[in-house]
mmCIF file of C-alpha atoms and ligand atoms in Angstrom:
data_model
loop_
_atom_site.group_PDB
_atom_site.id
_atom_site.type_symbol
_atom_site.label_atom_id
_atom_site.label_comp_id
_atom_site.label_asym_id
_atom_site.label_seq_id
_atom_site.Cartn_x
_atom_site.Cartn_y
_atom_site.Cartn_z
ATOM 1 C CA UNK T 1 -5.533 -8.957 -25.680
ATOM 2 C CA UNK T 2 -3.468 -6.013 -24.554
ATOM 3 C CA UNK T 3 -5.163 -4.168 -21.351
ATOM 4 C CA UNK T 4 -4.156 -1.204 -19.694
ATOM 5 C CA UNK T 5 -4.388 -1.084 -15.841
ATOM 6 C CA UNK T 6 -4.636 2.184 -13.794
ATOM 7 C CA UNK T 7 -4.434 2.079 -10.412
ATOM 8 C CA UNK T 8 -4.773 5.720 -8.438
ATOM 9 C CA UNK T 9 -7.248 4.812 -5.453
ATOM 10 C CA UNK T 10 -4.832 6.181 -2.596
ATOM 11 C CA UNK T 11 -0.686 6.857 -3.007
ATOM 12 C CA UNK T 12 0.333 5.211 -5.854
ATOM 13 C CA UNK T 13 0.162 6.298 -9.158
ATOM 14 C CA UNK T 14 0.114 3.463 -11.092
ATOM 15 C CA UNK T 15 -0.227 2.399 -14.998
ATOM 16 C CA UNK T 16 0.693 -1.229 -16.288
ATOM 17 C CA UNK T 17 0.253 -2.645 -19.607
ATOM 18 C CA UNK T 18 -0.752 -6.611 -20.031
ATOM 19 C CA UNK T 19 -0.392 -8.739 -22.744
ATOM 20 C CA UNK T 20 -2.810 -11.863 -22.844
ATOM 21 C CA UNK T 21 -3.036 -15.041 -24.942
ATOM 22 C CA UNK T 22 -5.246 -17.463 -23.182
ATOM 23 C CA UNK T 23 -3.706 -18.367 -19.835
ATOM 24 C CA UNK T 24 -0.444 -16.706 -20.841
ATOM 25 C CA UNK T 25 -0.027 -13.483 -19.389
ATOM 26 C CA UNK T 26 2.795 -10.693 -20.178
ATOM 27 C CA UNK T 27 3.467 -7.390 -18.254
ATOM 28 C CA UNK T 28 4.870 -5.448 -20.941
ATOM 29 C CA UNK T 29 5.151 -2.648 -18.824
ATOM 30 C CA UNK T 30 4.607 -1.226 -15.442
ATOM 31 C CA UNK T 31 5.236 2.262 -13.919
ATOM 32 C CA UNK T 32 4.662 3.254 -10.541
ATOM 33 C CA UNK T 33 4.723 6.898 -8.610
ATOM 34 C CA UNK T 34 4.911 6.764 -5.227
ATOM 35 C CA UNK T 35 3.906 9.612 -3.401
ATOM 36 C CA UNK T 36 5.541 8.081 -0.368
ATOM 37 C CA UNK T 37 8.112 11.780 0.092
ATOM 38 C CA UNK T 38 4.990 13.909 -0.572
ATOM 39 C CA UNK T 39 3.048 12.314 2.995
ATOM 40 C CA UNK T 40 5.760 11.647 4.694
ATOM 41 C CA UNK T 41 5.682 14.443 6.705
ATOM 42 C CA UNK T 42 2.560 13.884 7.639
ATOM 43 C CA UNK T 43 2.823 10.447 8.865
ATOM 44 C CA UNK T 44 -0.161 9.174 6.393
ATOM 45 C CA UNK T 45 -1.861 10.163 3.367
ATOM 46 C CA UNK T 46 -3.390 13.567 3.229
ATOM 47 C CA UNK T 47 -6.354 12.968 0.104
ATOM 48 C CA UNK T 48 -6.103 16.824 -1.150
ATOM 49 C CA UNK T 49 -2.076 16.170 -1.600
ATOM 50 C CA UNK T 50 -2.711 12.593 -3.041
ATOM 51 C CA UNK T 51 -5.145 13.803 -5.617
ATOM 52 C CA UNK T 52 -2.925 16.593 -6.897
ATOM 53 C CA UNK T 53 0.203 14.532 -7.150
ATOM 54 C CA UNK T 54 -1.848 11.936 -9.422
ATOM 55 C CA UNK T 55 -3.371 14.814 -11.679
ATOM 56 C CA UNK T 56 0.702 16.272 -12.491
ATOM 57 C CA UNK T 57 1.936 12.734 -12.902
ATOM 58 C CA UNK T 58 -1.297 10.968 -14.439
ATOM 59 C CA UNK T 59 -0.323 12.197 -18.422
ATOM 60 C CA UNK T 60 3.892 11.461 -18.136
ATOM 61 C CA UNK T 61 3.585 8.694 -16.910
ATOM 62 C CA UNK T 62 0.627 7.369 -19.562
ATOM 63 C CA UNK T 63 2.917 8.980 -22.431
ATOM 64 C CA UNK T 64 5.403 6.706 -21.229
ATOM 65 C CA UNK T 65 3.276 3.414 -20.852
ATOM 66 C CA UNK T 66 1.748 4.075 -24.291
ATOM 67 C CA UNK T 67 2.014 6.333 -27.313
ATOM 68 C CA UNK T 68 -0.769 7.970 -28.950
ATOM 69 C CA UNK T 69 -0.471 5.954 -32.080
ATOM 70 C CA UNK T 70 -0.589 3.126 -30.406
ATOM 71 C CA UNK T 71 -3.516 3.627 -27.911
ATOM 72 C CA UNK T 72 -5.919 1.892 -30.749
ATOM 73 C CA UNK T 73 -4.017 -1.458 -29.793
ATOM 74 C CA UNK T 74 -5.680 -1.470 -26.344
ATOM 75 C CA UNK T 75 -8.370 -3.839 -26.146
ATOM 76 C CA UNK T 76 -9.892 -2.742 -22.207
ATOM 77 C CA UNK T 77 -8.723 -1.068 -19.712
ATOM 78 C CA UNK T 78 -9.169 -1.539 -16.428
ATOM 79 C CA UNK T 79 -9.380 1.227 -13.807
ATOM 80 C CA UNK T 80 -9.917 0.827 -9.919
ATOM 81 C CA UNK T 81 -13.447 2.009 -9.305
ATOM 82 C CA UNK T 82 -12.501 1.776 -5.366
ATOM 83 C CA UNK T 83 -12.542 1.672 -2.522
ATOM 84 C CA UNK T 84 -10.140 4.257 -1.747
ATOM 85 C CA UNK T 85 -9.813 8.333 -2.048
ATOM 86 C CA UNK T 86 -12.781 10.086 -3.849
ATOM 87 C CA UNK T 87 -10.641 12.797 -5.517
ATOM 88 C CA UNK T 88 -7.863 10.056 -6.169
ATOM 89 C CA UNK T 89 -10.248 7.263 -7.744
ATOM 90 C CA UNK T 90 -11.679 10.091 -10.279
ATOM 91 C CA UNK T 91 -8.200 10.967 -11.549
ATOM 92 C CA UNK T 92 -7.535 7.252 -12.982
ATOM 93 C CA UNK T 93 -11.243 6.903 -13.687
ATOM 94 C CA UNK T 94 -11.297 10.369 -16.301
ATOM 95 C CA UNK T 95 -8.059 9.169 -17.468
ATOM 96 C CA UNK T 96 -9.774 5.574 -18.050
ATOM 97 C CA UNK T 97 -12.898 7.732 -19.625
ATOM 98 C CA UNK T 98 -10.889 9.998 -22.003
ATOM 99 C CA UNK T 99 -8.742 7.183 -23.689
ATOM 100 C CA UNK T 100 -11.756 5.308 -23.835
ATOM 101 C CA UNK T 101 -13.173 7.962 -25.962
ATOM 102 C CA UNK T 102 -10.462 8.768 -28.012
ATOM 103 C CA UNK T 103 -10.200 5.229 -29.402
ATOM 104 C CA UNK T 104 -13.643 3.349 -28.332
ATOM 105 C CA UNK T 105 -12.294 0.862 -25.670
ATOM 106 C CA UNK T 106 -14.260 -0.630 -23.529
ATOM 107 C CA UNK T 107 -13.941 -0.235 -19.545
ATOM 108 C CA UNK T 108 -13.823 -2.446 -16.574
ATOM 109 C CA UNK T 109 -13.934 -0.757 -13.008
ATOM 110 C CA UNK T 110 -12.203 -3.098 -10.716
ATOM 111 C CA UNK T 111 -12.703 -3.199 -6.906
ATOM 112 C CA UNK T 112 -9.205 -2.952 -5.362
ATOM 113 C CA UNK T 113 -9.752 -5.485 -3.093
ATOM 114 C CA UNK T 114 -10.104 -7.384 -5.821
ATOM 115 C CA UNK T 115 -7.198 -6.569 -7.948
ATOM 116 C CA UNK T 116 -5.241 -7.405 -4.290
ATOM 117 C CA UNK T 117 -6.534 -10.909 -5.236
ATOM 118 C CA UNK T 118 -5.382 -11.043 -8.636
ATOM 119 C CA UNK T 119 -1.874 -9.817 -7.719
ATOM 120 C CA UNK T 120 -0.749 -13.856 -7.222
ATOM 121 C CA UNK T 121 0.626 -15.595 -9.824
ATOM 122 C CA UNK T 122 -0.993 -18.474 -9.802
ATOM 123 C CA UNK T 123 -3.881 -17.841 -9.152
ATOM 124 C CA UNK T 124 -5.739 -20.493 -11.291
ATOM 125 C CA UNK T 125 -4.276 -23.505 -9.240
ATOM 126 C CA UNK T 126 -5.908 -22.116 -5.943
ATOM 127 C CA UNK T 127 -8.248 -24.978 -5.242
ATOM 128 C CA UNK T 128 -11.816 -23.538 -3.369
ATOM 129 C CA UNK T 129 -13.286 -22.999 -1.353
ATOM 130 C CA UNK T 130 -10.639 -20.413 -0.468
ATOM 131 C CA UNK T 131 -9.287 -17.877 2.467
ATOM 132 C CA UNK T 132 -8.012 -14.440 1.656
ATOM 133 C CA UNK T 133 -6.509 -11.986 4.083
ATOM 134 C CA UNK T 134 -6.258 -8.621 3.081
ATOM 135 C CA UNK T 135 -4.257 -6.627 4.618
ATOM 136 C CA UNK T 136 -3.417 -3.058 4.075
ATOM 137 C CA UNK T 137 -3.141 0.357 5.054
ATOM 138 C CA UNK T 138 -6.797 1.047 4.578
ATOM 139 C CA UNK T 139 -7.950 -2.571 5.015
ATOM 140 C CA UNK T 140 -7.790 -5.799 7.293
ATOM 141 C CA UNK T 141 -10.588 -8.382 6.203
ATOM 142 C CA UNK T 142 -10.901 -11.980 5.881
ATOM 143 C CA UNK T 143 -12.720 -13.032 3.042
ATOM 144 C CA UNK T 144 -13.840 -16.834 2.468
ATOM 145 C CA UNK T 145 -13.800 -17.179 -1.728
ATOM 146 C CA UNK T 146 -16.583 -19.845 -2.344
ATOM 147 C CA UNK T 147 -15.715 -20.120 -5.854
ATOM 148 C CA UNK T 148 -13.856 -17.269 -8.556
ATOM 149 C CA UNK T 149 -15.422 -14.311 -8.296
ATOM 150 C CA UNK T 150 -17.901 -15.306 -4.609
ATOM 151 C CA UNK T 151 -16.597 -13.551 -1.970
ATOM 152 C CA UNK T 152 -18.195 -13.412 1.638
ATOM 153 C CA UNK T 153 -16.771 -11.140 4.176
ATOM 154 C CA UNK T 154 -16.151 -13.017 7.553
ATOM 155 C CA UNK T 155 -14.085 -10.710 9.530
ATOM 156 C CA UNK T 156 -12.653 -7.129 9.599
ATOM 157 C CA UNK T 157 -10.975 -4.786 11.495
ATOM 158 C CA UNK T 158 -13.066 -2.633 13.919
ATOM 159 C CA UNK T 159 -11.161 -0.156 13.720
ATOM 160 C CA UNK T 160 -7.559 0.595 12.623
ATOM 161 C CA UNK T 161 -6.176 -1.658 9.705
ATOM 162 C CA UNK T 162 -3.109 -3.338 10.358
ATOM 163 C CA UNK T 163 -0.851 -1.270 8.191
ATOM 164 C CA UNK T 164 -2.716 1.216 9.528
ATOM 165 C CA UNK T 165 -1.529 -0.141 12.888
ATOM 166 C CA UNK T 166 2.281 0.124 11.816
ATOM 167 C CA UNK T 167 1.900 3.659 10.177
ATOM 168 C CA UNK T 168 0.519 5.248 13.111
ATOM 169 C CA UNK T 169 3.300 3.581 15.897
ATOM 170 C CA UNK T 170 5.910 4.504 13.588
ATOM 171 C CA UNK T 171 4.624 8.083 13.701
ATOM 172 C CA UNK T 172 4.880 8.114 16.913
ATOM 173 C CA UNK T 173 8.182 6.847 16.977
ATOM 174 C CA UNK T 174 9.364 9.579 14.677
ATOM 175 C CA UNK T 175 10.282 6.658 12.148
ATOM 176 C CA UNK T 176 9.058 8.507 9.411
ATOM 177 C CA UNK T 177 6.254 6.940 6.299
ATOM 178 C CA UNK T 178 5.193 4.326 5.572
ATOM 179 C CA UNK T 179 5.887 2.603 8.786
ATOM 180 C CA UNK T 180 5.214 -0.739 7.772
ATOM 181 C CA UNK T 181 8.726 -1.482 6.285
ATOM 182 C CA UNK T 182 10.872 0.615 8.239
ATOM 183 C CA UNK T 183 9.786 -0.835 11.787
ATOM 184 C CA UNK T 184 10.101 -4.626 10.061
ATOM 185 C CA UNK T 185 13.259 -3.760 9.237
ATOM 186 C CA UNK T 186 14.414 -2.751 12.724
ATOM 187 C CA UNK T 187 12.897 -5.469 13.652
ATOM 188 C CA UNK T 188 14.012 -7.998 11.856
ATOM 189 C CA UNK T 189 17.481 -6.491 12.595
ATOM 190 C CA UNK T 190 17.304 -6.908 16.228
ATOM 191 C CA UNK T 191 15.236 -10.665 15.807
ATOM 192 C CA UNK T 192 18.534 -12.217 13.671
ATOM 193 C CA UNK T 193 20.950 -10.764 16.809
ATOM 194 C CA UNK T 194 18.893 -11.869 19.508
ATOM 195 C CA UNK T 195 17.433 -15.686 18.741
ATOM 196 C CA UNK T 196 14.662 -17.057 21.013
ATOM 197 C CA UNK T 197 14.997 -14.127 22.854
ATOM 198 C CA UNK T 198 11.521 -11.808 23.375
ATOM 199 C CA UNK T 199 11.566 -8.203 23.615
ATOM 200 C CA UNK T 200 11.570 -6.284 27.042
ATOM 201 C CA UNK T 201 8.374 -4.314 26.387
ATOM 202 C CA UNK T 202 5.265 -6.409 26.115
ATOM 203 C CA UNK T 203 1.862 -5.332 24.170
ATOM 204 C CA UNK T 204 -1.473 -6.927 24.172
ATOM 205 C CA UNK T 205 -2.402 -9.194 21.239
ATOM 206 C CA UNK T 206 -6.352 -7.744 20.866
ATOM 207 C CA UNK T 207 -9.498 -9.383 20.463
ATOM 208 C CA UNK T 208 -7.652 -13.022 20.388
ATOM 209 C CA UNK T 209 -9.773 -14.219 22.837
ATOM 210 C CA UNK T 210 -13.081 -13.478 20.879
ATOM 211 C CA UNK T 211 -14.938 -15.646 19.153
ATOM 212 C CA UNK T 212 -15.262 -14.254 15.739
ATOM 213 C CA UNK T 213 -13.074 -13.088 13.074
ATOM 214 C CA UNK T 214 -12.693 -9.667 13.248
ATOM 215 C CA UNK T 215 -9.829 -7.475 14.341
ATOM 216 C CA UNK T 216 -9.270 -4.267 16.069
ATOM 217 C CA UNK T 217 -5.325 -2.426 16.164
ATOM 218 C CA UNK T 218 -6.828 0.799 17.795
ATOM 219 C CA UNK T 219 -5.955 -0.575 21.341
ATOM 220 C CA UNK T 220 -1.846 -1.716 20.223
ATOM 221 C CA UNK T 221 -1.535 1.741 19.524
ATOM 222 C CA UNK T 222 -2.952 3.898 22.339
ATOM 223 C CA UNK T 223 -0.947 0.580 24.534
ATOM 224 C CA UNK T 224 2.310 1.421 23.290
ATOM 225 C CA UNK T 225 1.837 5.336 23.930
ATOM 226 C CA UNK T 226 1.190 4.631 27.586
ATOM 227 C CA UNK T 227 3.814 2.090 28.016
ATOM 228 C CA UNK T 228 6.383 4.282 26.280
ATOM 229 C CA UNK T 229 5.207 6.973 28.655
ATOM 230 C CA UNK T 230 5.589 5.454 31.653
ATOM 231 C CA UNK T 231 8.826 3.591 30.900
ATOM 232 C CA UNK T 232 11.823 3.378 28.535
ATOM 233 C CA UNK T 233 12.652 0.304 25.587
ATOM 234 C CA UNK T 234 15.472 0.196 23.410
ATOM 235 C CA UNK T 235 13.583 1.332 20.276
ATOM 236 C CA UNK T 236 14.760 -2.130 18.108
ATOM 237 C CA UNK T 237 12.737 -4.284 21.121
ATOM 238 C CA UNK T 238 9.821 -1.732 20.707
ATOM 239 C CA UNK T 239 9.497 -2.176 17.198
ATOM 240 C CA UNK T 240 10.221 -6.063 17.342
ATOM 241 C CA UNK T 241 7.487 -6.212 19.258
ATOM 242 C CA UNK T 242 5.002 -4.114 17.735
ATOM 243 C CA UNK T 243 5.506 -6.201 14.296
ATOM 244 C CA UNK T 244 5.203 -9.581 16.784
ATOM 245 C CA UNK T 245 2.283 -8.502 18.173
ATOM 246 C CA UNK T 246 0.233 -7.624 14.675
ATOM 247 C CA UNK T 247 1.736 -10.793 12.980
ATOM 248 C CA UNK T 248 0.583 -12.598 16.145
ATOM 249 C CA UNK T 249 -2.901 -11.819 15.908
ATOM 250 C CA UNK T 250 -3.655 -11.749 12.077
ATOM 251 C CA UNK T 251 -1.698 -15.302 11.717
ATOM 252 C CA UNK T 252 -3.726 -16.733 14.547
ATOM 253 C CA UNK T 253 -7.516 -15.133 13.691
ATOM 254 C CA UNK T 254 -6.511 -16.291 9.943
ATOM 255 C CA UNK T 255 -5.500 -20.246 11.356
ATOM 256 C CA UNK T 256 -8.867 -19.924 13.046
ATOM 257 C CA UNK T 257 -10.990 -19.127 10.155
ATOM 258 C CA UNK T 258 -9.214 -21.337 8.224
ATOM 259 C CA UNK T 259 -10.065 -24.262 10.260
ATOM 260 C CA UNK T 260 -13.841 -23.058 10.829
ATOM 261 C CA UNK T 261 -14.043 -23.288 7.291
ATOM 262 C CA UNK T 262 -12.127 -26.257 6.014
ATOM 263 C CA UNK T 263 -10.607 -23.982 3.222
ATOM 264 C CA UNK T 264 -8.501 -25.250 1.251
ATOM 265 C CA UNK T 265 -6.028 -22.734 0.062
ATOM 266 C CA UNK T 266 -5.212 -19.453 1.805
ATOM 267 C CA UNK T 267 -4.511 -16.220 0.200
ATOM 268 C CA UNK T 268 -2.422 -13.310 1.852
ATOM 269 C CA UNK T 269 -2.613 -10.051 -0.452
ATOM 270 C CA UNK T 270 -2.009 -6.568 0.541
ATOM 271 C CA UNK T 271 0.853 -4.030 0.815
ATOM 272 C CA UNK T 272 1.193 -5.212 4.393
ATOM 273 C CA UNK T 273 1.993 -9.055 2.832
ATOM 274 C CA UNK T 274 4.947 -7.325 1.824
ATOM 275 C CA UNK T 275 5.862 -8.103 5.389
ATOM 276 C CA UNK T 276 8.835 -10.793 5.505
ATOM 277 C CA UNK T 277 7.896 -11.913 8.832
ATOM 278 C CA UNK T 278 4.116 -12.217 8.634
ATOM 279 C CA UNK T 279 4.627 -14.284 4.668
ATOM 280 C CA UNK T 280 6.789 -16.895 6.433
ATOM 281 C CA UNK T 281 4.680 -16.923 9.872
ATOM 282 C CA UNK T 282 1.860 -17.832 8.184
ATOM 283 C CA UNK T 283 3.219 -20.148 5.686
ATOM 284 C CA UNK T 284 4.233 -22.249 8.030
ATOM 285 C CA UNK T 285 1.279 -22.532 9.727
ATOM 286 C CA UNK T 286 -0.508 -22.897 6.630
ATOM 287 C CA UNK T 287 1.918 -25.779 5.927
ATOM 288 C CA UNK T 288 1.138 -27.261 9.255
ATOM 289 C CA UNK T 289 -2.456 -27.706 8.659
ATOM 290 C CA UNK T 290 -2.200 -28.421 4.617
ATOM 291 C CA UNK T 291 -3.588 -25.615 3.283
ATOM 292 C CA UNK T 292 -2.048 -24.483 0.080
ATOM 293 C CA UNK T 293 -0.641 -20.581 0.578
ATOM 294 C CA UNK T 294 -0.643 -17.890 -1.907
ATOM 295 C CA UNK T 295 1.239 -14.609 -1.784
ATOM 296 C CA UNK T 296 2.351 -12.353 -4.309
ATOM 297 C CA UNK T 297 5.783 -11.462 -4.846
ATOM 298 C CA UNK T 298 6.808 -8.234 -2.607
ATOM 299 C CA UNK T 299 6.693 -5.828 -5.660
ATOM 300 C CA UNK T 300 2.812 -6.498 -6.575
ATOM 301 C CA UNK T 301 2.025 -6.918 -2.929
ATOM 302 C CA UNK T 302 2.062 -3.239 -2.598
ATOM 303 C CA UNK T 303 -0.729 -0.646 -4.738
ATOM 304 C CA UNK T 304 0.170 -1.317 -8.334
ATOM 305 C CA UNK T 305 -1.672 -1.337 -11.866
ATOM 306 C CA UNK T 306 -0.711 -4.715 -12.891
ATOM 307 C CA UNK T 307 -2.767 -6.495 -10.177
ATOM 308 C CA UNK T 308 -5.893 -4.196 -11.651
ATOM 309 C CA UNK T 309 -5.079 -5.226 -15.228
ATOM 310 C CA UNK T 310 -4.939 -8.733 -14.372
ATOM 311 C CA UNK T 311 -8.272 -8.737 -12.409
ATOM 312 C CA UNK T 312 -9.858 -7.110 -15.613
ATOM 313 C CA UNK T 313 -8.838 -9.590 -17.666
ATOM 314 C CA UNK T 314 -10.168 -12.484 -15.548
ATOM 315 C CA UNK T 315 -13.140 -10.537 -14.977
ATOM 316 C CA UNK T 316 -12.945 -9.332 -19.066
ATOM 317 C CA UNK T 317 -13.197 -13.822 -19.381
ATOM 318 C CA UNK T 318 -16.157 -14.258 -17.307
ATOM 319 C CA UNK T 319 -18.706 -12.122 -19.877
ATOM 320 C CA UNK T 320 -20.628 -13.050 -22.779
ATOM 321 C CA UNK T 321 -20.448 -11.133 -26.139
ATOM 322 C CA UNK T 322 -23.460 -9.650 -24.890
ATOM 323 C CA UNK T 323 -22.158 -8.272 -21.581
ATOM 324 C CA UNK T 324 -19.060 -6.882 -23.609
ATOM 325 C CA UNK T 325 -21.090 -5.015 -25.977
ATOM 326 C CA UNK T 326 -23.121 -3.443 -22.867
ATOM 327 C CA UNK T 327 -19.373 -3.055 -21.451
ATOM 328 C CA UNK T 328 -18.356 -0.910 -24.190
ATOM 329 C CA UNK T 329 -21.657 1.087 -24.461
ATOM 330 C CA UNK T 330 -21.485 2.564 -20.754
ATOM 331 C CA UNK T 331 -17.412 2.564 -20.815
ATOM 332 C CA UNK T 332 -18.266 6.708 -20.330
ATOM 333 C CA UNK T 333 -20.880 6.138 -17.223
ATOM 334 C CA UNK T 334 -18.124 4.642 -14.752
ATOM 335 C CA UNK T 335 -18.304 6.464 -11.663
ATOM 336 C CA UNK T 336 -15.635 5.806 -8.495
ATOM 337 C CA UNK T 337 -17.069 4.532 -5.708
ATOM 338 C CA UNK T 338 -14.741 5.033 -2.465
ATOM 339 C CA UNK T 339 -16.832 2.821 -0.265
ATOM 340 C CA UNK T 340 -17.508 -0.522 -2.615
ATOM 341 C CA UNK T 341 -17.447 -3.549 -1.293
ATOM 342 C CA UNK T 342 -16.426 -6.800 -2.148
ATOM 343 C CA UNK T 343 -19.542 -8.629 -3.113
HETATM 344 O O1 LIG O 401 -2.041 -2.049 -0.256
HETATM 345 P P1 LIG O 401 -1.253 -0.838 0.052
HETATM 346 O O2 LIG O 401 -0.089 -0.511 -0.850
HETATM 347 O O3 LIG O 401 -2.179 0.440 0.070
HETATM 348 C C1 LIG O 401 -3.492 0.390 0.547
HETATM 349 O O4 LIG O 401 -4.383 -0.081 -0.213
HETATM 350 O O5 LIG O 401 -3.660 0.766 1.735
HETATM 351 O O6 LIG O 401 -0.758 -0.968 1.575
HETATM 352 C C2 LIG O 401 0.019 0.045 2.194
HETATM 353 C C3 LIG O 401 0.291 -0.384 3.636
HETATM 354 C C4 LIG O 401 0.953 0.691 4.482
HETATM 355 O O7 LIG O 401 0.232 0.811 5.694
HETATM 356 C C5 LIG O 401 2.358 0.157 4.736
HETATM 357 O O8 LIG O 401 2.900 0.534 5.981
HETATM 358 C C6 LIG O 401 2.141 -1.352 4.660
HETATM 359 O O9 LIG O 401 1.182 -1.521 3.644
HETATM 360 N N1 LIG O 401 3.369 -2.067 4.313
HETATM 361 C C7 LIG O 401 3.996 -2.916 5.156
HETATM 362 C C8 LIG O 401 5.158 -3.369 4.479
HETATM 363 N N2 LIG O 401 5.176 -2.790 3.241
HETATM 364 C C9 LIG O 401 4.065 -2.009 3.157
HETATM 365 N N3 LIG O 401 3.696 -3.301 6.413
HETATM 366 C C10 LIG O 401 4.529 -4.151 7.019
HETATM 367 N N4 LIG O 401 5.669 -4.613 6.456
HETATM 368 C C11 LIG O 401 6.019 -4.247 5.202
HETATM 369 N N5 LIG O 401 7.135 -4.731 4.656
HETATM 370 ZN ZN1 LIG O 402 -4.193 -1.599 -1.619
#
């Protein structure tokens, strides 16, 4: 099968073409438009920017990923139906719509959280029942994956998602967008000089002591403003810290939950398991307590089309002739949804 992914639900603008033969699995191509220079500025996404960015890049970049002539070779496409930006989401979703028209193909709208899930590799030697932690810069969940395709929530943020966590202190910091990577790599930076050494500024690892699995960042944040206030930190110790103190908490909630439910493989997906520090923290924890660990590789960790194309195609696997049919048929009645779940 060839499959066309389209990813737009927030800051990326993001096509990718798949090519399928059973299990074997091609990415014949992949573009992706980062609108990370447009919200910089800004210190996080502004939606009205976002959605205008995607509407001037959405038609170069699909003449690129496919020509005209060639559009009748697509067998599905798969477009995030959310949860992200309303006026983002319908940008990939009409482009899904029009193509579809122009040469019949049918349509799968993916949730993103999903297509997060599909980003690993290998994902058909996870063994169930499995742990997931999603972590972005809209997201922070733990979801328990019974069996492909059965997910159960069991924790999420409160408040502020983790990324969202790094975004906002690095705003503050005048570190510029996205904050994620730029305060890891100061960190990192001043970890590698400084062995076994902690930082000088201290900040509170929240809601560890509770006895569930959700998480709340809020309270790092508004901690670091007053500490900052009150008193100076060399600014590679504050950011060491700030990444210590979010890996801290999401490796030990996810340890938790993995023990309360005797999973057997854990899953970290996300743009913020593009973190170095946070992939190897919690592989080694994972490898103390013999859970198999998953993570994509950095460059599919992040918002990107291929993860949605590969999620449609496992989901593409899962109908009967019947359900394709019906597929095809309402291909045109796909409407975003920027507040689905994963159910
Ligand atoms: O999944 P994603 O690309 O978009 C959403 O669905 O939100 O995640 C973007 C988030 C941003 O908050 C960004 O700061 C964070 O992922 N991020 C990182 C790293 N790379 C991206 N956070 C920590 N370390 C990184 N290396
Ligand atoms: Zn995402």
């Amino acid at each position: 099968m060839l499959i066309l992914g389209i990813e737009t639900s927030c800051d990326e603008t993001s096509l990718a073409l798949i090519k399928t033969n059973k299990d074997k699995i091609k990415t014949i191509k992949h573009i992706t438009y980062s609108q990370i220079k447009i919200h910089q500025p800004f210190g996080g996404v502004v939606p009205e920017l976002a959605a205008r960015a995607h509407l001037e890049k959405i038609i170069p970049l699909t003449q690129k990923i496919i020509k005209r002539k060639d559009l009748k070779k697509i067998n599905l496409i798969a477009v995030t139906k959310g949860p992200g930006l309303m006026p983002s989401l319908l940008v990939g979703v009409e482009l899904a719509k029009t193509l579809s028209y122009l040469e019949k193909i049918p349509i799968l709208g993916i949730n993103h959280l999903e297509g997060h899930i599909f980003s690993i590799k290998n994902i058909q030697k996870i063994k169930y029942p499995a742990l997931s932690l999603i972590v972005s810069g809209g997201h922070t969940l733990l979801v328990l994956i019974q069996k492909p395709f059965r997910y159960t929530q069991i924790g999420s943020t409160l408040d502020d998602a983790a990324g969202e966590c790094f975004d906002k202190a690095a705003q503050f910091l005048n570190l510029g967008y996205p904050g994620g990577p730029i305060i890891s790599k100061i960190a990192t930076k001043w970890r590698n000089a400084h062995k076994n050494k902690k930082p000088s500024i201290y900040l509170p690892r929240p809601m560890l002591s509770k006895n569930d699995f959700n998480f709340s960042f809020s309270g790092l944040k508004t901690a670091l403003i007053y500490k900052l206030r009150k008193e100076k930190f060399p600014l590679e110790e504050v950011c060491a810290e700030i990444e210590q103190a979010i890996v801290d908490v999401l490796v030990q909630k996810t340890m938790k939950a993995v023990r309360s439910y005797n999973v057997k493989s854990l899953l970290l997906v996300g743009g913020v398991a593009a973190n170095e520090f946070l992939r190897e923290s919690l592989k080694k924890q994972a490898k103390k307590s013999k859970v198999n660990f998953f993570v994509p590789r950095k460059k599919l960790a992040t918002d990107n089309a291929v993860m949605i194309a590969l999620a449609g195609y496992a989901r593409w696997q899962t109908l009967s002739q019947e359900q394709k049919q019906k597929a095809k048929k309402y291909s045109l009645k796909i409407q975003p949804d920027p507040s689905l779940s994963l159910k």
